């Protein structure tokens, strides 16, 4: 005969198997004997705290009875938030995400719980319990998908941030899904969202999208700076003064001009974020921001001169960044592009900064640089180093760097990076030694595994 287990039945069975009275187990679990008796007789609902004490008293793993608890105390009853909240919180703490998700979806049958689920998602997000928070945000977003609400937009923004990682395919999907919601965000979050979305698109090299976002951010930041500067200064968000977002929009547009080879306009945008004369009585934080942008302006003038075909700017650029530890990695990325474009000899520079040729997270005076931007730059740096040494007739050294770049391209699923490296390698395959060929063949197998249409030949 089929039986359905219950928590009370499991407790009774435990007492019988261990020849233990209710009073004895009450002392062991730390629960009042009268309360325990009422629970076992079905006269009193079981709280989360009591369930955890009982589970510990029985010597079972934390959360052992959670699935049964959902069925008995949530699905077949109408629990109030005072009981639901501790259960959801405990599921998040124990990483019982299936239980959390199942409970949250049941809870959505009562739309009055939606704001409370959202508040809990925000709490978990702040505590960096991102997987648990994502499940709650998804539930709230699904419930409000037909509404033009700020809460829905903020759910989508949080999900966008949580989904970001090394995988460029997944990052692109996250960006495309979030983009329609950015204008629905509350103004206090909107500017930070623009920065995050712009940085991600820089790593994906979506130039038209970067330009559109940068111009929209410039427009929003200018309006707020002119009309609401004092109001925004009193808010917790955005994370930085309004001045930062306006200057950053100019920095991004200068970058776009550089990528397109339009150095006249690149220099123009540099002049917009270097010591702007329209900033009156800056705060200490604003002064710090102005100083950082001024440093970037000087470095970028040297870099744009170098990129536009003035090799004499190389040593000025190197001398300037040498004393600025946080700027060396980016400078090396730019220097290698220029070296390959204009056949410059940069061996002494590479030797001087060799410790910066390894991957590591980057930051500047204003905070951490996006990991997506950093790893994409590093992948490109490895490829440029490979090209540099191939041009110098150091084929095996050059091909090793090309394979390093290919390996990172596979890691982040960068189609452009993989195609670039494979094309270069095939061009110089004849110069590769056996070890390099073997490594290349192993990486090609990894590339094939990434394809939806991955196949193996039938022999």
JSON list of C-alpha atoms in Angstrom, two decimals, residues 132-273:
[
{"chain": "A", "resi": 132, "resn": "UNK", "atom": "CA", "xyz": [18.11, 33.36, -5.17]},
{"chain": "A", "resi": 133, "resn": "UNK", "atom": "CA", "xyz": [17.40, 37.02, -5.96]},
{"chain": "A", "resi": 134, "resn": "UNK", "atom": "CA", "xyz": [17.16, 36.24, -9.68]},
{"chain": "A", "resi": 135, "resn": "UNK", "atom": "CA", "xyz": [14.47, 33.63, -9.11]},
{"chain": "A", "resi": 136, "resn": "UNK", "atom": "CA", "xyz": [12.34, 36.14, -7.19]},
{"chain": "A", "resi": 137, "resn": "UNK", "atom": "CA", "xyz": [12.94, 38.93, -9.74]},
{"chain": "A", "resi": 138, "resn": "UNK", "atom": "CA", "xyz": [11.86, 36.54, -12.51]},
{"chain": "A", "resi": 139, "resn": "UNK", "atom": "CA", "xyz": [8.64, 35.70, -10.64]},
{"chain": "A", "resi": 140, "resn": "UNK", "atom": "CA", "xyz": [7.81, 39.37, -10.05]},
{"chain": "A", "resi": 141, "resn": "UNK", "atom": "CA", "xyz": [8.64, 40.27, -13.68]},
{"chain": "A", "resi": 142, "resn": "UNK", "atom": "CA", "xyz": [6.42, 37.48, -14.97]},
{"chain": "A", "resi": 143, "resn": "UNK", "atom": "CA", "xyz": [3.55, 38.68, -12.80]},
{"chain": "A", "resi": 144, "resn": "UNK", "atom": "CA", "xyz": [3.93, 42.28, -14.00]},
{"chain": "A", "resi": 145, "resn": "UNK", "atom": "CA", "xyz": [4.96, 41.65, -17.62]},
{"chain": "A", "resi": 146, "resn": "UNK", "atom": "CA", "xyz": [1.88, 43.39, -19.00]},
{"chain": "A", "resi": 147, "resn": "UNK", "atom": "CA", "xyz": [2.34, 46.48, -16.85]},
{"chain": "A", "resi": 148, "resn": "UNK", "atom": "CA", "xyz": [4.42, 49.54, -17.70]},
{"chain": "A", "resi": 149, "resn": "UNK", "atom": "CA", "xyz": [5.88, 49.74, -14.21]},
{"chain": "A", "resi": 150, "resn": "UNK", "atom": "CA", "xyz": [9.14, 51.00, -12.72]},
{"chain": "A", "resi": 151, "resn": "UNK", "atom": "CA", "xyz": [9.26, 47.86, -10.59]},
{"chain": "A", "resi": 152, "resn": "UNK", "atom": "CA", "xyz": [9.23, 45.67, -13.70]},
{"chain": "A", "resi": 153, "resn": "UNK", "atom": "CA", "xyz": [12.03, 47.77, -15.23]},
{"chain": "A", "resi": 154, "resn": "UNK", "atom": "CA", "xyz": [14.11, 47.50, -12.05]},
{"chain": "A", "resi": 155, "resn": "UNK", "atom": "CA", "xyz": [13.57, 43.71, -11.99]},
{"chain": "A", "resi": 156, "resn": "UNK", "atom": "CA", "xyz": [14.89, 43.52, -15.54]},
{"chain": "A", "resi": 157, "resn": "UNK", "atom": "CA", "xyz": [17.86, 45.75, -14.65]},
{"chain": "A", "resi": 158, "resn": "UNK", "atom": "CA", "xyz": [18.76, 43.55, -11.68]},
{"chain": "A", "resi": 159, "resn": "UNK", "atom": "CA", "xyz": [18.45, 40.42, -13.82]},
{"chain": "A", "resi": 160, "resn": "UNK", "atom": "CA", "xyz": [20.69, 42.05, -16.45]},
{"chain": "A", "resi": 161, "resn": "UNK", "atom": "CA", "xyz": [23.39, 42.70, -13.84]},
{"chain": "A", "resi": 162, "resn": "UNK", "atom": "CA", "xyz": [23.10, 39.20, -12.39]},
{"chain": "A", "resi": 163, "resn": "UNK", "atom": "CA", "xyz": [23.36, 37.53, -15.81]},
{"chain": "A", "resi": 164, "resn": "UNK", "atom": "CA", "xyz": [26.57, 39.29, -16.84]},
{"chain": "A", "resi": 165, "resn": "UNK", "atom": "CA", "xyz": [29.60, 37.03, -17.03]},
{"chain": "A", "resi": 166, "resn": "UNK", "atom": "CA", "xyz": [32.41, 36.00, -19.36]},
{"chain": "A", "resi": 167, "resn": "UNK", "atom": "CA", "xyz": [30.19, 34.36, -21.99]},
{"chain": "A", "resi": 168, "resn": "UNK", "atom": "CA", "xyz": [29.69, 36.95, -24.73]},
{"chain": "A", "resi": 169, "resn": "UNK", "atom": "CA", "xyz": [26.71, 35.11, -26.25]},
{"chain": "A", "resi": 170, "resn": "UNK", "atom": "CA", "xyz": [24.86, 35.19, -22.94]},
{"chain": "A", "resi": 171, "resn": "UNK", "atom": "CA", "xyz": [25.92, 38.80, -22.33]},
{"chain": "A", "resi": 172, "resn": "UNK", "atom": "CA", "xyz": [24.52, 39.81, -25.71]},
{"chain": "A", "resi": 173, "resn": "UNK", "atom": "CA", "xyz": [21.22, 38.11, -24.93]},
{"chain": "A", "resi": 174, "resn": "UNK", "atom": "CA", "xyz": [21.09, 39.87, -21.55]},
{"chain": "A", "resi": 175, "resn": "UNK", "atom": "CA", "xyz": [21.78, 43.25, -23.19]},
{"chain": "A", "resi": 176, "resn": "UNK", "atom": "CA", "xyz": [19.21, 42.80, -25.95]},
{"chain": "A", "resi": 177, "resn": "UNK", "atom": "CA", "xyz": [16.56, 41.75, -23.43]},
{"chain": "A", "resi": 178, "resn": "UNK", "atom": "CA", "xyz": [17.21, 44.63, -21.05]},
{"chain": "A", "resi": 179, "resn": "UNK", "atom": "CA", "xyz": [17.63, 47.50, -23.56]},
{"chain": "A", "resi": 180, "resn": "UNK", "atom": "CA", "xyz": [13.87, 48.18, -24.02]},
{"chain": "A", "resi": 181, "resn": "UNK", "atom": "CA", "xyz": [13.45, 48.68, -20.26]},
{"chain": "A", "resi": 182, "resn": "UNK", "atom": "CA", "xyz": [16.17, 51.26, -19.61]},
{"chain": "A", "resi": 183, "resn": "UNK", "atom": "CA", "xyz": [13.91, 54.26, -20.30]},
{"chain": "A", "resi": 184, "resn": "UNK", "atom": "CA", "xyz": [11.31, 52.88, -17.86]},
{"chain": "A", "resi": 185, "resn": "UNK", "atom": "CA", "xyz": [13.78, 52.87, -14.97]},
{"chain": "A", "resi": 186, "resn": "UNK", "atom": "CA", "xyz": [13.46, 55.39, -12.21]},
{"chain": "A", "resi": 187, "resn": "UNK", "atom": "CA", "xyz": [15.81, 58.31, -12.95]},
{"chain": "A", "resi": 188, "resn": "UNK", "atom": "CA", "xyz": [17.97, 57.47, -9.93]},
{"chain": "A", "resi": 189, "resn": "UNK", "atom": "CA", "xyz": [18.98, 54.14, -11.51]},
{"chain": "A", "resi": 190, "resn": "UNK", "atom": "CA", "xyz": [18.95, 55.13, -15.16]},
{"chain": "A", "resi": 191, "resn": "UNK", "atom": "CA", "xyz": [22.38, 56.73, -15.50]},
{"chain": "A", "resi": 192, "resn": "UNK", "atom": "CA", "xyz": [24.16, 53.82, -13.83]},
{"chain": "A", "resi": 193, "resn": "UNK", "atom": "CA", "xyz": [22.25, 51.47, -16.13]},
{"chain": "A", "resi": 194, "resn": "UNK", "atom": "CA", "xyz": [23.50, 53.43, -19.16]},
{"chain": "A", "resi": 195, "resn": "UNK", "atom": "CA", "xyz": [27.10, 53.02, -17.98]},
{"chain": "A", "resi": 196, "resn": "UNK", "atom": "CA", "xyz": [26.70, 49.27, -17.42]},
{"chain": "A", "resi": 197, "resn": "UNK", "atom": "CA", "xyz": [25.01, 48.79, -20.80]},
{"chain": "A", "resi": 198, "resn": "UNK", "atom": "CA", "xyz": [27.57, 50.92, -22.64]},
{"chain": "A", "resi": 199, "resn": "UNK", "atom": "CA", "xyz": [30.49, 49.03, -21.08]},
{"chain": "A", "resi": 200, "resn": "UNK", "atom": "CA", "xyz": [28.96, 45.71, -22.03]},
{"chain": "A", "resi": 201, "resn": "UNK", "atom": "CA", "xyz": [28.44, 46.86, -25.61]},
{"chain": "A", "resi": 202, "resn": "UNK", "atom": "CA", "xyz": [32.05, 48.05, -25.73]},
{"chain": "A", "resi": 203, "resn": "UNK", "atom": "CA", "xyz": [33.14, 44.51, -24.89]},
{"chain": "A", "resi": 204, "resn": "UNK", "atom": "CA", "xyz": [30.83, 43.22, -27.65]},
{"chain": "A", "resi": 205, "resn": "UNK", "atom": "CA", "xyz": [32.01, 45.91, -30.10]},
{"chain": "A", "resi": 206, "resn": "UNK", "atom": "CA", "xyz": [28.44, 46.96, -30.97]},
{"chain": "A", "resi": 207, "resn": "UNK", "atom": "CA", "xyz": [29.48, 50.41, -32.17]},
{"chain": "A", "resi": 208, "resn": "UNK", "atom": "CA", "xyz": [26.11, 51.73, -33.33]},
{"chain": "A", "resi": 209, "resn": "UNK", "atom": "CA", "xyz": [24.50, 50.68, -30.07]},
{"chain": "A", "resi": 210, "resn": "UNK", "atom": "CA", "xyz": [27.32, 52.30, -28.04]},
{"chain": "A", "resi": 211, "resn": "UNK", "atom": "CA", "xyz": [26.86, 55.57, -29.89]},
{"chain": "A", "resi": 212, "resn": "UNK", "atom": "CA", "xyz": [23.10, 55.64, -29.40]},
{"chain": "A", "resi": 213, "resn": "UNK", "atom": "CA", "xyz": [23.41, 54.87, -25.69]},
{"chain": "A", "resi": 214, "resn": "UNK", "atom": "CA", "xyz": [26.20, 57.42, -25.15]},
{"chain": "A", "resi": 215, "resn": "UNK", "atom": "CA", "xyz": [24.17, 60.20, -26.75]},
{"chain": "A", "resi": 216, "resn": "UNK", "atom": "CA", "xyz": [21.09, 59.30, -24.72]},
{"chain": "A", "resi": 217, "resn": "UNK", "atom": "CA", "xyz": [23.16, 59.27, -21.53]},
{"chain": "A", "resi": 218, "resn": "UNK", "atom": "CA", "xyz": [24.69, 62.64, -22.46]},
{"chain": "A", "resi": 219, "resn": "UNK", "atom": "CA", "xyz": [21.21, 64.10, -22.98]},
{"chain": "A", "resi": 220, "resn": "UNK", "atom": "CA", "xyz": [19.83, 62.74, -19.70]},
{"chain": "A", "resi": 221, "resn": "UNK", "atom": "CA", "xyz": [22.92, 63.71, -17.67]},
{"chain": "A", "resi": 222, "resn": "UNK", "atom": "CA", "xyz": [22.95, 67.27, -19.06]},
{"chain": "A", "resi": 223, "resn": "UNK", "atom": "CA", "xyz": [19.28, 67.83, -18.24]},
{"chain": "A", "resi": 224, "resn": "UNK", "atom": "CA", "xyz": [19.67, 66.51, -14.71]},
{"chain": "A", "resi": 225, "resn": "UNK", "atom": "CA", "xyz": [22.89, 68.46, -14.15]},
{"chain": "A", "resi": 226, "resn": "UNK", "atom": "CA", "xyz": [21.25, 71.71, -15.24]},
{"chain": "A", "resi": 227, "resn": "UNK", "atom": "CA", "xyz": [17.90, 71.22, -13.49]},
{"chain": "A", "resi": 228, "resn": "UNK", "atom": "CA", "xyz": [18.17, 68.64, -10.71]},
{"chain": "A", "resi": 229, "resn": "UNK", "atom": "CA", "xyz": [21.78, 68.68, -9.56]},
{"chain": "A", "resi": 230, "resn": "UNK", "atom": "CA", "xyz": [20.99, 69.42, -5.91]},
{"chain": "A", "resi": 231, "resn": "UNK", "atom": "CA", "xyz": [18.17, 66.88, -5.80]},
{"chain": "A", "resi": 232, "resn": "UNK", "atom": "CA", "xyz": [20.35, 64.08, -7.14]},
{"chain": "A", "resi": 233, "resn": "UNK", "atom": "CA", "xyz": [23.17, 64.87, -4.70]},
{"chain": "A", "resi": 234, "resn": "UNK", "atom": "CA", "xyz": [20.87, 63.93, -1.81]},
{"chain": "A", "resi": 235, "resn": "UNK", "atom": "CA", "xyz": [19.94, 60.51, -3.26]},
{"chain": "A", "resi": 236, "resn": "UNK", "atom": "CA", "xyz": [21.66, 57.18, -2.63]},
{"chain": "A", "resi": 237, "resn": "UNK", "atom": "CA", "xyz": [21.68, 56.57, -6.39]},
{"chain": "A", "resi": 238, "resn": "UNK", "atom": "CA", "xyz": [23.12, 57.21, -8.89]},
{"chain": "A", "resi": 239, "resn": "UNK", "atom": "CA", "xyz": [26.42, 55.96, -7.55]},
{"chain": "A", "resi": 240, "resn": "UNK", "atom": "CA", "xyz": [28.39, 59.00, -8.73]},
{"chain": "A", "resi": 241, "resn": "UNK", "atom": "CA", "xyz": [27.79, 62.75, -9.14]},
{"chain": "A", "resi": 242, "resn": "UNK", "atom": "CA", "xyz": [25.92, 63.74, -12.30]},
{"chain": "A", "resi": 243, "resn": "UNK", "atom": "CA", "xyz": [29.11, 65.32, -13.63]},
{"chain": "A", "resi": 244, "resn": "UNK", "atom": "CA", "xyz": [30.66, 61.87, -14.05]},
{"chain": "A", "resi": 245, "resn": "UNK", "atom": "CA", "xyz": [27.95, 60.64, -16.43]},
{"chain": "A", "resi": 246, "resn": "UNK", "atom": "CA", "xyz": [28.17, 63.68, -18.67]},
{"chain": "A", "resi": 247, "resn": "UNK", "atom": "CA", "xyz": [31.95, 63.50, -18.92]},
{"chain": "A", "resi": 248, "resn": "UNK", "atom": "CA", "xyz": [31.83, 59.73, -19.41]},
{"chain": "A", "resi": 249, "resn": "UNK", "atom": "CA", "xyz": [29.50, 60.16, -22.38]},
{"chain": "A", "resi": 250, "resn": "UNK", "atom": "CA", "xyz": [32.17, 62.38, -24.00]},
{"chain": "A", "resi": 251, "resn": "UNK", "atom": "CA", "xyz": [34.89, 59.83, -23.18]},
{"chain": "A", "resi": 252, "resn": "UNK", "atom": "CA", "xyz": [32.86, 57.06, -24.85]},
{"chain": "A", "resi": 253, "resn": "UNK", "atom": "CA", "xyz": [32.19, 59.19, -27.94]},
{"chain": "A", "resi": 254, "resn": "UNK", "atom": "CA", "xyz": [35.91, 59.95, -28.20]},
{"chain": "A", "resi": 255, "resn": "UNK", "atom": "CA", "xyz": [36.54, 56.18, -28.08]},
{"chain": "A", "resi": 256, "resn": "UNK", "atom": "CA", "xyz": [34.04, 55.65, -30.92]},
{"chain": "A", "resi": 257, "resn": "UNK", "atom": "CA", "xyz": [35.76, 58.27, -33.05]},
{"chain": "A", "resi": 258, "resn": "UNK", "atom": "CA", "xyz": [39.11, 56.59, -32.39]},
{"chain": "A", "resi": 259, "resn": "UNK", "atom": "CA", "xyz": [37.75, 53.20, -33.45]},
{"chain": "A", "resi": 260, "resn": "UNK", "atom": "CA", "xyz": [36.49, 54.76, -36.70]},
{"chain": "A", "resi": 261, "resn": "UNK", "atom": "CA", "xyz": [39.78, 56.53, -37.37]},
{"chain": "A", "resi": 262, "resn": "UNK", "atom": "CA", "xyz": [38.13, 59.96, -36.98]},
{"chain": "A", "resi": 263, "resn": "UNK", "atom": "CA", "xyz": [40.84, 61.55, -34.87]},
{"chain": "A", "resi": 264, "resn": "UNK", "atom": "CA", "xyz": [39.76, 65.16, -35.40]},
{"chain": "A", "resi": 265, "resn": "UNK", "atom": "CA", "xyz": [36.45, 64.49, -33.67]},
{"chain": "A", "resi": 266, "resn": "UNK", "atom": "CA", "xyz": [38.20, 62.29, -31.10]},
{"chain": "A", "resi": 267, "resn": "UNK", "atom": "CA", "xyz": [40.34, 65.28, -30.09]},
{"chain": "A", "resi": 268, "resn": "UNK", "atom": "CA", "xyz": [37.18, 67.41, -29.99]},
{"chain": "A", "resi": 269, "resn": "UNK", "atom": "CA", "xyz": [35.48, 65.11, -27.48]},
{"chain": "A", "resi": 270, "resn": "UNK", "atom": "CA", "xyz": [38.67, 65.03, -25.39]},
{"chain": "A", "resi": 271, "resn": "UNK", "atom": "CA", "xyz": [38.45, 68.82, -25.10]},
{"chain": "A", "resi": 272, "resn": "UNK", "atom": "CA", "xyz": [34.89, 68.44, -23.75]},
{"chain": "A", "resi": 273, "resn": "UNK", "atom": "CA", "xyz": [35.89, 66.31, -20.78]}
]
